[in-house]
Short mmCIF file of C-alpha atoms in Angstrom, two decimals:
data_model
loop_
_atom_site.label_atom_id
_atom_site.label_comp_id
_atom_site.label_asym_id
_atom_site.label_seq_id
_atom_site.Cartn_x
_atom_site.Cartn_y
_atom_site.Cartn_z
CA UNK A 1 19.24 -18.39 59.79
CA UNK A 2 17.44 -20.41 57.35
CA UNK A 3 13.92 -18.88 58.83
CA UNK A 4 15.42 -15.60 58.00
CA UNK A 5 16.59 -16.26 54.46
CA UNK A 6 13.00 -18.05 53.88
CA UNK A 7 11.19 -14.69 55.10
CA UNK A 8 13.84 -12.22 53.15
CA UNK A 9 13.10 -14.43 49.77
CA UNK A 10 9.67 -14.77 50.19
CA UNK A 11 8.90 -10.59 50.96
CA UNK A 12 11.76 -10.60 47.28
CA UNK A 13 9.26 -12.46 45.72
CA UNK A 14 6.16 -10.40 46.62
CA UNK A 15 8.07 -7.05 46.00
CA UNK A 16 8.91 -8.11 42.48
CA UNK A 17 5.09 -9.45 42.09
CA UNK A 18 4.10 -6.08 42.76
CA UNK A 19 6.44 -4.40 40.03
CA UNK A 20 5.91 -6.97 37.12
CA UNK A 21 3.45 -4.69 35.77
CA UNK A 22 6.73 -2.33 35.65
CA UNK A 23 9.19 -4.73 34.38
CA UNK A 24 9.55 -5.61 30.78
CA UNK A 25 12.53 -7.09 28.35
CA UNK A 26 13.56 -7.08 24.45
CA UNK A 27 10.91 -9.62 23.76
CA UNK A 28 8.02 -7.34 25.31
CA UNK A 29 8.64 -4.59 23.63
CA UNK A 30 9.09 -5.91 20.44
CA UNK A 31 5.76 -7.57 20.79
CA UNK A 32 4.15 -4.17 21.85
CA UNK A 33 6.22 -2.59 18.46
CA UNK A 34 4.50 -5.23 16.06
CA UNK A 35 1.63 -4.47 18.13
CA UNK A 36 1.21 -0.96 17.45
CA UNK A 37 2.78 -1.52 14.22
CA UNK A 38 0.02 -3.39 12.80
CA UNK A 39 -1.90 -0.52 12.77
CA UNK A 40 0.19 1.45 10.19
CA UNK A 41 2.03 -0.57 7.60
CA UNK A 42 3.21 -4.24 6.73
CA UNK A 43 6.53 -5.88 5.81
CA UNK A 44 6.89 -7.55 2.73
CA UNK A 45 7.97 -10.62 3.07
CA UNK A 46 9.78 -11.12 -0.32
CA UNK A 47 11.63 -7.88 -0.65
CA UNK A 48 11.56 -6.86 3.36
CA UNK A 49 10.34 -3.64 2.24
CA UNK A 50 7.50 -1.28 4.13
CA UNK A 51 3.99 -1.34 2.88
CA UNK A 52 1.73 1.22 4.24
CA UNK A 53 -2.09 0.47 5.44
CA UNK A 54 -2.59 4.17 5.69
CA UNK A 55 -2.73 6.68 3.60
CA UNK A 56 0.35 8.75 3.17
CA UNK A 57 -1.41 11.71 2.98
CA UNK A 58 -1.88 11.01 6.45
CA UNK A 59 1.32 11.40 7.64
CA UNK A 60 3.96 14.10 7.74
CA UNK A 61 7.21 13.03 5.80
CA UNK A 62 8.94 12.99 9.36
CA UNK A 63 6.97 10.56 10.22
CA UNK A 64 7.04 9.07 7.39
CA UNK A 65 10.89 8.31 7.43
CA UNK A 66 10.67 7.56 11.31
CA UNK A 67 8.48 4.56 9.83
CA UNK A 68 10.99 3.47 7.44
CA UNK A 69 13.28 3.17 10.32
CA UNK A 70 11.05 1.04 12.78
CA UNK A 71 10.37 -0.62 9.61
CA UNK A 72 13.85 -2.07 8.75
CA UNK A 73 14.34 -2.54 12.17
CA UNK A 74 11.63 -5.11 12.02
CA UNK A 75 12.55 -6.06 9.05
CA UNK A 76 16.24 -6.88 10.27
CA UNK A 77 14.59 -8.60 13.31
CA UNK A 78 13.12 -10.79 11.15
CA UNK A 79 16.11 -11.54 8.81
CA UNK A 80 14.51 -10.39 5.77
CA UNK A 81 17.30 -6.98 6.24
CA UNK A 82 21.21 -7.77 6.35
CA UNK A 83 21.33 -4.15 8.70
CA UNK A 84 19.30 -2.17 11.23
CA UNK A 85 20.36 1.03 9.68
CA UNK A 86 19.75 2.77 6.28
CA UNK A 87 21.83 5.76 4.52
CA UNK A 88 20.25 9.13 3.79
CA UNK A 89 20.28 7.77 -0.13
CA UNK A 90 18.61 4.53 0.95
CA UNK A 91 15.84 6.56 2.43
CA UNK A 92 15.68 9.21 -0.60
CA UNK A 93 14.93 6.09 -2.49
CA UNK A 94 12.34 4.40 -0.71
CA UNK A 95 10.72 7.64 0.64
CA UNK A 96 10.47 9.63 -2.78
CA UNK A 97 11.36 12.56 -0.43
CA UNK A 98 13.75 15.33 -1.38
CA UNK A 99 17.58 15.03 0.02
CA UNK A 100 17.37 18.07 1.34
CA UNK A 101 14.30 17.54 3.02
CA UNK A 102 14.78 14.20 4.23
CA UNK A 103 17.86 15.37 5.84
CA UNK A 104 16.02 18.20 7.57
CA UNK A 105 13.81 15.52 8.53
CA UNK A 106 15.66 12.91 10.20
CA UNK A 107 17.42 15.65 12.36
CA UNK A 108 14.27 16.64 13.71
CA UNK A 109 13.57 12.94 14.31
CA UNK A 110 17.28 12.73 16.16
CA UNK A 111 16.20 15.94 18.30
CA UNK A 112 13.16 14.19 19.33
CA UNK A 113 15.59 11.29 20.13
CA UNK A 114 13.72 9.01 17.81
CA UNK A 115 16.74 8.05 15.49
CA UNK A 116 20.36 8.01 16.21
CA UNK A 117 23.41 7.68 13.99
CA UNK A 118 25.47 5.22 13.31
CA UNK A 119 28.15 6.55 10.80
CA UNK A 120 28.43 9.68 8.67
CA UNK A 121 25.14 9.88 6.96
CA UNK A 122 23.83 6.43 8.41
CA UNK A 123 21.15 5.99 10.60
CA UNK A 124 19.01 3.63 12.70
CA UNK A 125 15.59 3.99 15.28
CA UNK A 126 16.42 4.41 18.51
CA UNK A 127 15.22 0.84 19.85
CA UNK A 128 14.65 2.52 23.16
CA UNK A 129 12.58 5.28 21.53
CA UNK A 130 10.74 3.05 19.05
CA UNK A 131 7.65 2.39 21.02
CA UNK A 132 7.21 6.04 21.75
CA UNK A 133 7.10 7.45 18.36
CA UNK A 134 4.79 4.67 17.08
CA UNK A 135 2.19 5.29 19.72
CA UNK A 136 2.96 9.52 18.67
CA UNK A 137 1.71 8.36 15.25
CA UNK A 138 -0.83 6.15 16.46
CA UNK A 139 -2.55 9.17 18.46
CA UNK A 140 -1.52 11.84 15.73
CA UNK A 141 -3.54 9.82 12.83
CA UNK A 142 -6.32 8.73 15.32
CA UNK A 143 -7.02 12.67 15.74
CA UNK A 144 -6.76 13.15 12.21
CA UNK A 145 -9.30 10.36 11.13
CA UNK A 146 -11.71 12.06 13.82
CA UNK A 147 -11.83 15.29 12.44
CA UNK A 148 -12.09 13.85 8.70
CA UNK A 149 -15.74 13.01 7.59
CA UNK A 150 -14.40 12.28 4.15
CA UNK A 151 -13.55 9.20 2.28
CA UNK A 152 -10.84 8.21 -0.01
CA UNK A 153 -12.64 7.65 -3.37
CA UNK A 154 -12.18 4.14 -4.83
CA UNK A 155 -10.14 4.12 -8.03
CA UNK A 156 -12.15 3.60 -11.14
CA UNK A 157 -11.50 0.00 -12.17
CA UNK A 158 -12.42 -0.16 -15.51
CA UNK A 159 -9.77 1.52 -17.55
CA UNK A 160 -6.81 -0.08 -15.49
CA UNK A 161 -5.19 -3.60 -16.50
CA UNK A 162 -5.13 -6.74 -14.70
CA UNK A 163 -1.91 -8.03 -13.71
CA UNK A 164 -0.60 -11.36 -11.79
CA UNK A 165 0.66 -11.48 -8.69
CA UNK A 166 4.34 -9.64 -8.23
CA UNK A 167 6.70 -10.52 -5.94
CA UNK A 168 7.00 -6.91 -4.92
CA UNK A 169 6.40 -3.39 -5.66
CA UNK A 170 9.17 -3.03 -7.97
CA UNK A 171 7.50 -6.33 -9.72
CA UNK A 172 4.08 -5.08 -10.01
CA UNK A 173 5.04 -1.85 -11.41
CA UNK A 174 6.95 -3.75 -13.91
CA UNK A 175 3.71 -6.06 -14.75
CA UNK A 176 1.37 -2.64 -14.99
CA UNK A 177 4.36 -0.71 -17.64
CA UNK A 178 4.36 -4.16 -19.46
CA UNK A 179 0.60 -3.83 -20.45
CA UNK A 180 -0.35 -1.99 -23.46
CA UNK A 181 -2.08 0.03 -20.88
CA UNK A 182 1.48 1.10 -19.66
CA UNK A 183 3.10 1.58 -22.75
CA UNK A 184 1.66 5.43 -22.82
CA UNK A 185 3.58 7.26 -20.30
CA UNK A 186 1.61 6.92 -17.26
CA UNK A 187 2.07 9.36 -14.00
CA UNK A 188 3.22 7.84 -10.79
CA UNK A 189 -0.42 8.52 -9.28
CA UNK A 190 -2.00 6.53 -12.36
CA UNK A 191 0.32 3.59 -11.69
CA UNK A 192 -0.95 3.95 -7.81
CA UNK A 193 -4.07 3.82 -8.51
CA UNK A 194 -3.78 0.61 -11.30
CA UNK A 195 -2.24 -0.89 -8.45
CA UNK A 196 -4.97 -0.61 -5.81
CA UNK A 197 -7.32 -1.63 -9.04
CA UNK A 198 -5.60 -5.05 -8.55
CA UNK A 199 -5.99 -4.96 -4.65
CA UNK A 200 -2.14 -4.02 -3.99
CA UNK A 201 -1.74 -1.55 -1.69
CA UNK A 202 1.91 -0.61 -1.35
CA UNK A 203 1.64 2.61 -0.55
CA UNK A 204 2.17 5.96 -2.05
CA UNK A 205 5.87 6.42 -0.69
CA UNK A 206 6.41 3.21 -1.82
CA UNK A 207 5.50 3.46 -5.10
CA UNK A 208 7.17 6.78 -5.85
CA UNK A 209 10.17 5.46 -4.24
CA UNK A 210 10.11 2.18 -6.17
CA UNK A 211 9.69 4.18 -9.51
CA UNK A 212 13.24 6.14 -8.58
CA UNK A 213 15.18 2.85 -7.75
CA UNK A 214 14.01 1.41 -11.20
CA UNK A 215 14.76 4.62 -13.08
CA UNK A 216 18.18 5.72 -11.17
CA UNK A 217 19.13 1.94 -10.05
CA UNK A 218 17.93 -0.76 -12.07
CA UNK A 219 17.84 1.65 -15.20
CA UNK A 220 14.71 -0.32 -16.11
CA UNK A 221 12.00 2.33 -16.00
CA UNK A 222 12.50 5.80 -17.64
CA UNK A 223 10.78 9.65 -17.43
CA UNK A 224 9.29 11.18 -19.74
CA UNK A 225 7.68 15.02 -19.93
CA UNK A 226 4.09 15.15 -19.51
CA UNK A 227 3.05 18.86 -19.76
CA UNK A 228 3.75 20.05 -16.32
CA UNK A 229 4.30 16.45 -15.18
CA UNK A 230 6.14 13.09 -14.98
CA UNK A 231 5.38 10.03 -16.82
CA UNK A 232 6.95 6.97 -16.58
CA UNK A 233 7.34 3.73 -19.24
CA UNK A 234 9.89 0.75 -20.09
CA UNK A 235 13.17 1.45 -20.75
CA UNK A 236 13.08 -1.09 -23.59
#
């Protein structure tokens, strides 16, 4: 009997050799998630919020939001988010996309199984899912660099003001306003571009969606007409 139970483990162990390459667990594939990750934005560390590496022209603003959800899924991972899920007004804020759009937008993302809901008007990735729409984006912006032979200009350096280091994106935009620089109503796109001039690259999304939680939120930043634009300065 014990021969038997010797040959029955040992032909276990070989079967399962051969399908390790199939097998995987929670750790592996949030390894292969950071992995792929990597390649499109960061996490903040101090505010836990998503920094693109991309250009958000780039993407499509589904894809965009999927990102916001792998982000703060990450993000809660890591402790640095008290949830795994964000409301459609959380990601209005942080995307700088339309309600009505983002709402369009995250049911496509549900068809395509990518999110799933939570609660009335809450919503999270779908962990299973994750991997899948990351690699999707991956390939999507791969295909879109290869058939683009032109490069992002560098913003002109000289007429933007230095800052010190923020803590965040809210921070920094605070620091560029503060100058006298800032104190003209400057465009969303100017206060971008001031902010690669320092070497902070938060993102477009994330800036316009930073600039609507300080004007809506924190009440600390305020619009102001520009022609057939929007600037923004201190609410002092």
């Amino acid at each position: 009997m014990s021969t038997m139970r010797l040959i029955a483990t040992t032909e276990g162990e070989s079967i399962r050799a051969i399908m390790a390459p199939l097998l995987t667990d929670e750790k592996a594939i949030l390894k292969r998630m950071v992995e792929k990750s990597l390649n499109l934005f960061r996490i903040d560390d101090s505010t836990g919020d998503l920094v693109l590496v991309i250009p958000r022209s780039k993407i499509t603003d589904k894809e965009y939001l999927g990102l916001l959800f792998v982000e703060r899924f990450l993000a809660f991972k890591a402790g640095l988010a008290k949830q795994d899920s964000m409301t459609l007004g959380e990601l209005v804020g942080k995307s700088g996309i339309a309600e009505s759009t983002a709402s369009t937008r995250i049911s496509d993302l549900k068809a395509d199984r990518v999110v799933e809901t939570v609660s009335r008007g809450e919503y999270r990735i779908s962990y299973s899912n994750a991997e899948r729409f990351l690699q999707d984006v991956g390939v999507g912006l791969e295909k879109t660099q290869s058939g683009d032979t032109t490069k992002e200009p560098p913003p002109v350096t000289e007429n933007y003001p230095k800052i010190g280091k923020p803590s965040g994106v809210r921070d920094a935009i605070l620091k560029v306003l503060a100058t006298p620089w800032g104190r003209h109503p400057r465009t969303w796109r100017e206060i971008y571009d001031a902010l690669k001039s320092n070497e902070y690259y938060y993102g477009e999304g994330n800036v316009s969606g930073s600039l609507t939680q300080l004007v809506k939120e924190l009440k600390k930043v305020r619009r102001v007409k520009l022609d057939n634009m929007t600037g923004y300065v201190l609410d002092e």
